[in-house]
Every structure is written in structure tokens, then in C-alpha cells.
Coordinates of C-alpha atoms in Angstrom, one line a residue:
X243 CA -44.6 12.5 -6.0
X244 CA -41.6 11.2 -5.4
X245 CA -40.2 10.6 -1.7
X246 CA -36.9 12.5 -0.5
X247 CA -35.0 9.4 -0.4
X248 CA -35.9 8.0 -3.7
X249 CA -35.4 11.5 -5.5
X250 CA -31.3 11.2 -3.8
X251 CA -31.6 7.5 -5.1
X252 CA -31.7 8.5 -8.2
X253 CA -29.6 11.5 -8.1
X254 CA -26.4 9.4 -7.2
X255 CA -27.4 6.6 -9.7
X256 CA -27.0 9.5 -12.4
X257 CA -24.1 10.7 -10.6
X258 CA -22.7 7.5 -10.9
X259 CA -23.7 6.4 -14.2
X260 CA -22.5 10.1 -16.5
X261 CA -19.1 9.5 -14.5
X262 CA -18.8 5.5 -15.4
X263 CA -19.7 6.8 -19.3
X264 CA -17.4 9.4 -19.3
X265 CA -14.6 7.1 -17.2
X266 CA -15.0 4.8 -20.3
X267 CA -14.7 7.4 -23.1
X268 CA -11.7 8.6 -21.7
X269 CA -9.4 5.8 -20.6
X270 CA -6.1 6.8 -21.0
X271 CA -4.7 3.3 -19.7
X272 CA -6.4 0.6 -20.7
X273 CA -4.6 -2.7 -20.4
X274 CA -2.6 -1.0 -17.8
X275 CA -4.2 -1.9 -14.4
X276 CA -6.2 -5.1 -13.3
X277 CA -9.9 -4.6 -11.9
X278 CA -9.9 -6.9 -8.9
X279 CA -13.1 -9.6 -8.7
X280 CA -13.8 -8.8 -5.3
X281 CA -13.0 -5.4 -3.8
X282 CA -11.1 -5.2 -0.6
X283 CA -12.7 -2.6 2.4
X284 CA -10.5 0.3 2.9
X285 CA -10.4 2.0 6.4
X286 CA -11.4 5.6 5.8
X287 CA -14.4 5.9 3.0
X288 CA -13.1 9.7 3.0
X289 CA -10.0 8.9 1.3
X290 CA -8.6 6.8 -1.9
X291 CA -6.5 4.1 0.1
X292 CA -2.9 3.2 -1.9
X293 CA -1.8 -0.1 -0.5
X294 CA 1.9 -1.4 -1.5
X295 CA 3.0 -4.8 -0.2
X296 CA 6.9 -5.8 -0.8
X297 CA 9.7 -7.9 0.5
X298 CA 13.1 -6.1 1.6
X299 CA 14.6 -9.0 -0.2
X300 CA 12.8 -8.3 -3.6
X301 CA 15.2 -5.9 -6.1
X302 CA 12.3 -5.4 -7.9
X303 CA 10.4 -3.7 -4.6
X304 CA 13.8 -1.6 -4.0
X305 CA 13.6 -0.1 -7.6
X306 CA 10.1 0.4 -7.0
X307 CA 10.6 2.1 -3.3
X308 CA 12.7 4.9 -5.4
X309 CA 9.5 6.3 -7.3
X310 CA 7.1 5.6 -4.2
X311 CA 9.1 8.1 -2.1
X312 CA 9.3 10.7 -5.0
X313 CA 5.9 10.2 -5.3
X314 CA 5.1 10.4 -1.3
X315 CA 6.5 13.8 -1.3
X316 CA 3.4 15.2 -3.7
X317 CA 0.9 13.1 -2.7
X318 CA -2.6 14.5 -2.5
X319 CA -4.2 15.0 1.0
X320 CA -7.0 12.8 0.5
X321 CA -4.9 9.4 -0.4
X322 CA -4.0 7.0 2.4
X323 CA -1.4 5.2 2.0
X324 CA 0.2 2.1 3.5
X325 CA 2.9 -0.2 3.3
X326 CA 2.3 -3.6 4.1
X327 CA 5.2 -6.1 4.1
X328 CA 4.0 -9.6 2.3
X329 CA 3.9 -12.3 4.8
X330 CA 3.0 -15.7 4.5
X331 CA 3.4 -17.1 7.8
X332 CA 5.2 -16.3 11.4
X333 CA 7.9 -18.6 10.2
X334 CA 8.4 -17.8 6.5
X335 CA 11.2 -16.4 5.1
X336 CA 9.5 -13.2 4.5
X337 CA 9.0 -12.3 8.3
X338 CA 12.3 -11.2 9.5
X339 CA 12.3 -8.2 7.3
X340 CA 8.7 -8.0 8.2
X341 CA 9.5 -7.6 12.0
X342 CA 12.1 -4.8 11.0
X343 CA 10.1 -3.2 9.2
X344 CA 7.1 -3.3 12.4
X345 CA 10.1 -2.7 15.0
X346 CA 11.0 0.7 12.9
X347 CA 7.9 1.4 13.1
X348 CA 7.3 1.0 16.6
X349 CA 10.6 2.3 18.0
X350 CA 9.5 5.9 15.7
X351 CA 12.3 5.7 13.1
X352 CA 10.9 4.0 10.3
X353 CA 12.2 7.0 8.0
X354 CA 15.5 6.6 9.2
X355 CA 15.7 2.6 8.6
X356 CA 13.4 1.6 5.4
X357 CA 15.3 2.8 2.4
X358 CA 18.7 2.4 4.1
X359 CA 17.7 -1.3 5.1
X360 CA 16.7 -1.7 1.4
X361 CA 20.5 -0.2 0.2
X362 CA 22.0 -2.4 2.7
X363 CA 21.1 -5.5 1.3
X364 CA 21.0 -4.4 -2.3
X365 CA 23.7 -2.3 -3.1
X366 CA 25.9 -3.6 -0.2
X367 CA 25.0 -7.0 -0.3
X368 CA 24.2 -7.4 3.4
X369 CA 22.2 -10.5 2.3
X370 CA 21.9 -11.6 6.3
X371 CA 19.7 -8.9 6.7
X372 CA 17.2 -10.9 5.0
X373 CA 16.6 -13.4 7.5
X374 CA 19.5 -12.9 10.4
X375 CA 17.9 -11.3 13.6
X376 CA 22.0 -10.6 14.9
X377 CA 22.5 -8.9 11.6
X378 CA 19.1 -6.9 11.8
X379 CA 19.7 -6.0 15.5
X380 CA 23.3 -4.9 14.5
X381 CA 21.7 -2.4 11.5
X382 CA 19.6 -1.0 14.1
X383 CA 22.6 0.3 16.2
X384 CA 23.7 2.2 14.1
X385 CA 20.6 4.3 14.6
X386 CA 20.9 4.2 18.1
X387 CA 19.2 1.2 19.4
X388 CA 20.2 -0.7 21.8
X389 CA 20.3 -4.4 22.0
X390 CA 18.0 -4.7 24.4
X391 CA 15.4 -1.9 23.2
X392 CA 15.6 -3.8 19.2
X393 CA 15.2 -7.4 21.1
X394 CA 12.2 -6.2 23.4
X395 CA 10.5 -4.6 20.3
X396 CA 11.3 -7.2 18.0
X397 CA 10.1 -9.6 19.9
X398 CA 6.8 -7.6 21.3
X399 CA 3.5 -8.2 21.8
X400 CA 2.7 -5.4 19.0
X401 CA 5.0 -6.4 16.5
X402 CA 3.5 -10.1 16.7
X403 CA 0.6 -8.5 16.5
X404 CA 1.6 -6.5 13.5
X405 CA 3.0 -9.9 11.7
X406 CA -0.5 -11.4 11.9
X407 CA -2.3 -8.8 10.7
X408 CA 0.3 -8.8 7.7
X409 CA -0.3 -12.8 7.1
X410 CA -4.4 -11.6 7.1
X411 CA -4.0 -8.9 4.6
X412 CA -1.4 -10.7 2.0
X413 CA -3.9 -13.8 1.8
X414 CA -7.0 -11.4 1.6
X415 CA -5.4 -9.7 -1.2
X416 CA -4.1 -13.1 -2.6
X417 CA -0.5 -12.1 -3.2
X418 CA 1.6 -14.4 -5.8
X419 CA 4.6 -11.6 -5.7
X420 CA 5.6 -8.4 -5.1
X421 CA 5.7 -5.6 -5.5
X422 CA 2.2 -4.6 -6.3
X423 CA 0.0 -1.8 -5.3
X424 CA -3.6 -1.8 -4.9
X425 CA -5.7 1.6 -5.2
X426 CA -9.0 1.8 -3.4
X427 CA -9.5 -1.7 -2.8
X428 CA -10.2 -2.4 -6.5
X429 CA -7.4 -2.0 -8.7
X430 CA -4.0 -4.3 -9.1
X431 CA -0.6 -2.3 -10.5
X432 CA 2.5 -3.6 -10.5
X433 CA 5.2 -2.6 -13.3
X434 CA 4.7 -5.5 -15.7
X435 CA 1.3 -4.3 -16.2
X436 CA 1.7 -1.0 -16.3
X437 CA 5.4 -0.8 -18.1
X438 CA 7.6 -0.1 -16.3
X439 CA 7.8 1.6 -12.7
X440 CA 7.8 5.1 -14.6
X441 CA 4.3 4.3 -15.7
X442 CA 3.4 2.7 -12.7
X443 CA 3.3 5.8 -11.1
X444 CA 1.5 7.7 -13.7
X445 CA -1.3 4.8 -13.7
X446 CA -1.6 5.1 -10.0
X447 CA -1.9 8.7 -10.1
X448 CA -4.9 8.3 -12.9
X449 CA -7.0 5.6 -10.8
X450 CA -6.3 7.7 -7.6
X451 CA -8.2 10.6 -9.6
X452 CA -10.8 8.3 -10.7
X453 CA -11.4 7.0 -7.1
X454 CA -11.8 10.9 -5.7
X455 CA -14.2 12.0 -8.2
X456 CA -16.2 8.8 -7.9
X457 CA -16.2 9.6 -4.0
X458 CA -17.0 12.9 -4.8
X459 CA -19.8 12.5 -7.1
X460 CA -21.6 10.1 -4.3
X461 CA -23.7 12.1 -1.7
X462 CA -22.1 10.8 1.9
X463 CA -24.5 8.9 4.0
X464 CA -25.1 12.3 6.0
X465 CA -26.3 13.6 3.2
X466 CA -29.5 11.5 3.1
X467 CA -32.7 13.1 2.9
X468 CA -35.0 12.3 6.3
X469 CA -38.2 10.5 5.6
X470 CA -40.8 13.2 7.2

């Protein structure tokens, strides 16, 4: 007779296996997405985890940004998703538009500042806001910061703290460019791959789908039998 916990065993390795079958019978966008060699951890087990990292300076991340807010606004409950500016080191070229993005973040306006600091430089051609704090500093007056608040919070404890964790996650994920999204831990997108930004999103919304009914189709730790 078999014990509680091997009978659930085998339950999710069915579960598991009929959805990998089906998965394969039915892929829709093949070609379209990379499967990563080693998967990343994601935060919350209970939800598919969308991670996109980009440069303020990168056109190609601007166009992007366009479809990811569309796409934010329909979202499904159970995705977590993150923006995580690529950074390299505390002294790359990258960081300045890194620590505006963190300072946003941290003074509670980062929906008033992200797309506009990504029009600034791109349709305006603001191109100090790429690496000049004064020019930064000045952008953020316009949304009511002071000098002082922006240079206290730009220059915080948190923010530096922010930065580092950045440097951690862009090596871990061995960026070469951006932007690219990651789904899950698992999956690379970016447009090339997927053709186009247009596509992009319709791949993304296909592996978040795949991700949720794999999570759903594995019994959650809780849901272990008890050995008697």
C-alpha cells in the first residue's frame, strides 16, 4: 500500500508530466522566447514574476516602455512585476538614471517621473539626463522636489542600497543589453526574439499562462499529506 506522501508524489509528477505533453503539442511560439540554463528564484512562489531591466538611455527600452504600461493596466492579479534598471557598477554610466529611477521611487512619485524622464531625453533630447546629476535634480523640480529633498535621496543610504542590489541582479541574470524581460525566472524575451515589441507582449502573455497553470497544477507544500 502505498504511503500518503508517495501517492501525492506521484500525483504532481502526472500533474506535471500531462501539462509538459500538452505544453509541447501546443506551442504557439516556438523560436520566440529563450529557456534560460539556470533559473533565477523569484520572491513570491504564489505568483508568475515579470522582470524587465532597461537603461533610460536605451531608445529601444523607451519604445518598449509604451507597450509595458498598456500592458500593466490589464495585467492579471497573480503576476509580479518589477523593473529593474541594468547596472554594472556604482560608477558606470548606467547608474545615474539608475539613482533616478530608485530616488522616484523612494520620494513616492515614480509614476509621475518614469515615462516623462524617458520623453525627456528621447523626444526632447535632454541627453544630460543621462548621466548629469544638476540636470536630473533640475527634472525633479519640476515635480516638486526640492534641491535638497532630490540630493538627500539621491544620495541615501537606500538608494545606494537599491544600486547594489541592481549590480547583483543584472550580473545574476547575465545582461549583454536591454531591454529584456524575464518571466518566472526561466524565460528570456526581448523583441528581436520575439518580433517585434507587438509580439513581445503577446509571448509574454503566453509564458505568463504557462507559468500559472504549471503553479496551479503543483499541490503547494501545505498541501502535503502527514506521514501517520
Amino acid at each position: 500500500m502505498k504511503s500518503p506522501i508517495t501517492a501525492w508524489l506521484i500525483l504532481v509528477c502526472l500533474s506535471v508530466s500531462s501539462l509538459l505533453v500538452t505544453a509541447h503539442a501546443e506551442e504557439p511560439y516556438a523560436g520566440k522566447y529563450e529557456l534560460l540554463a539556470s533559473s533565477q528564484p523569484t520572491d513570491n512562489p504564489n505568483k508568475v514574476e515579470v522582470v524587465e531591466f532597461f537603461w533610460y538611455g536605451c531608445p529601444h527600452c523607451y519604445y518598449l516602455d509604451e507597450h509595458v504600461q498598456s500592458w500593466l493596466e490589464t495585467k492579471p492579479d497573480y503576476v509580479d512585476f518589477k523593473h529593474i534598471p541594468a547596472v554594472y557598477s556604482k560608477a558606470g554610466r548606467w547608474t545615474p538614471g539608475a539613482k533616478a529611477y530608485y530616488t522616484a521611487e523612494a520620494l513616492g512619485i515614480l509614476e509621475k517621473i518614469h515615462t516623462p524622464f524617458f520623453k525627456a531625453i528621447h523626444d526632447e533630447r535632454r541627453s544630460a539626463l543621462r548621466k548629469n546629476e544638476q540636470a536630473i535634480q533640475g527634472f525633479f523640480a519640476k515635480s516638486g522636489v526640492s534641491k535638497a529633498q532630490f540630493t538627500n535621496t539621491y544620495h541615501s543610504f537606500g538608494v545606494d542600497t537599491a544600486i547594489g542590489k541592481a549590480i547583483n541582479m543584472t550580473e545574476k541574470y547575465g545582461i549583454r543589453g536591454v531591454p529584456v524581460i524575464f518571466v518566472n525566472g526561466k524565460y528570456r524575451l526581448n523583441s528581436q526574439i520575439a518580433g517585434g515589441y507587438v509580439n513581445l507582449i503577446k509571448v509574454l502573455d503566453y509564458l505568463i499562462e504557462k507559468e500559472y497553470k504549471l503553479m496551479l497544477a503543483i499541490p503547494q507544500a501545505s498541501d502535503v499529506p502527514s506521514t501517520p
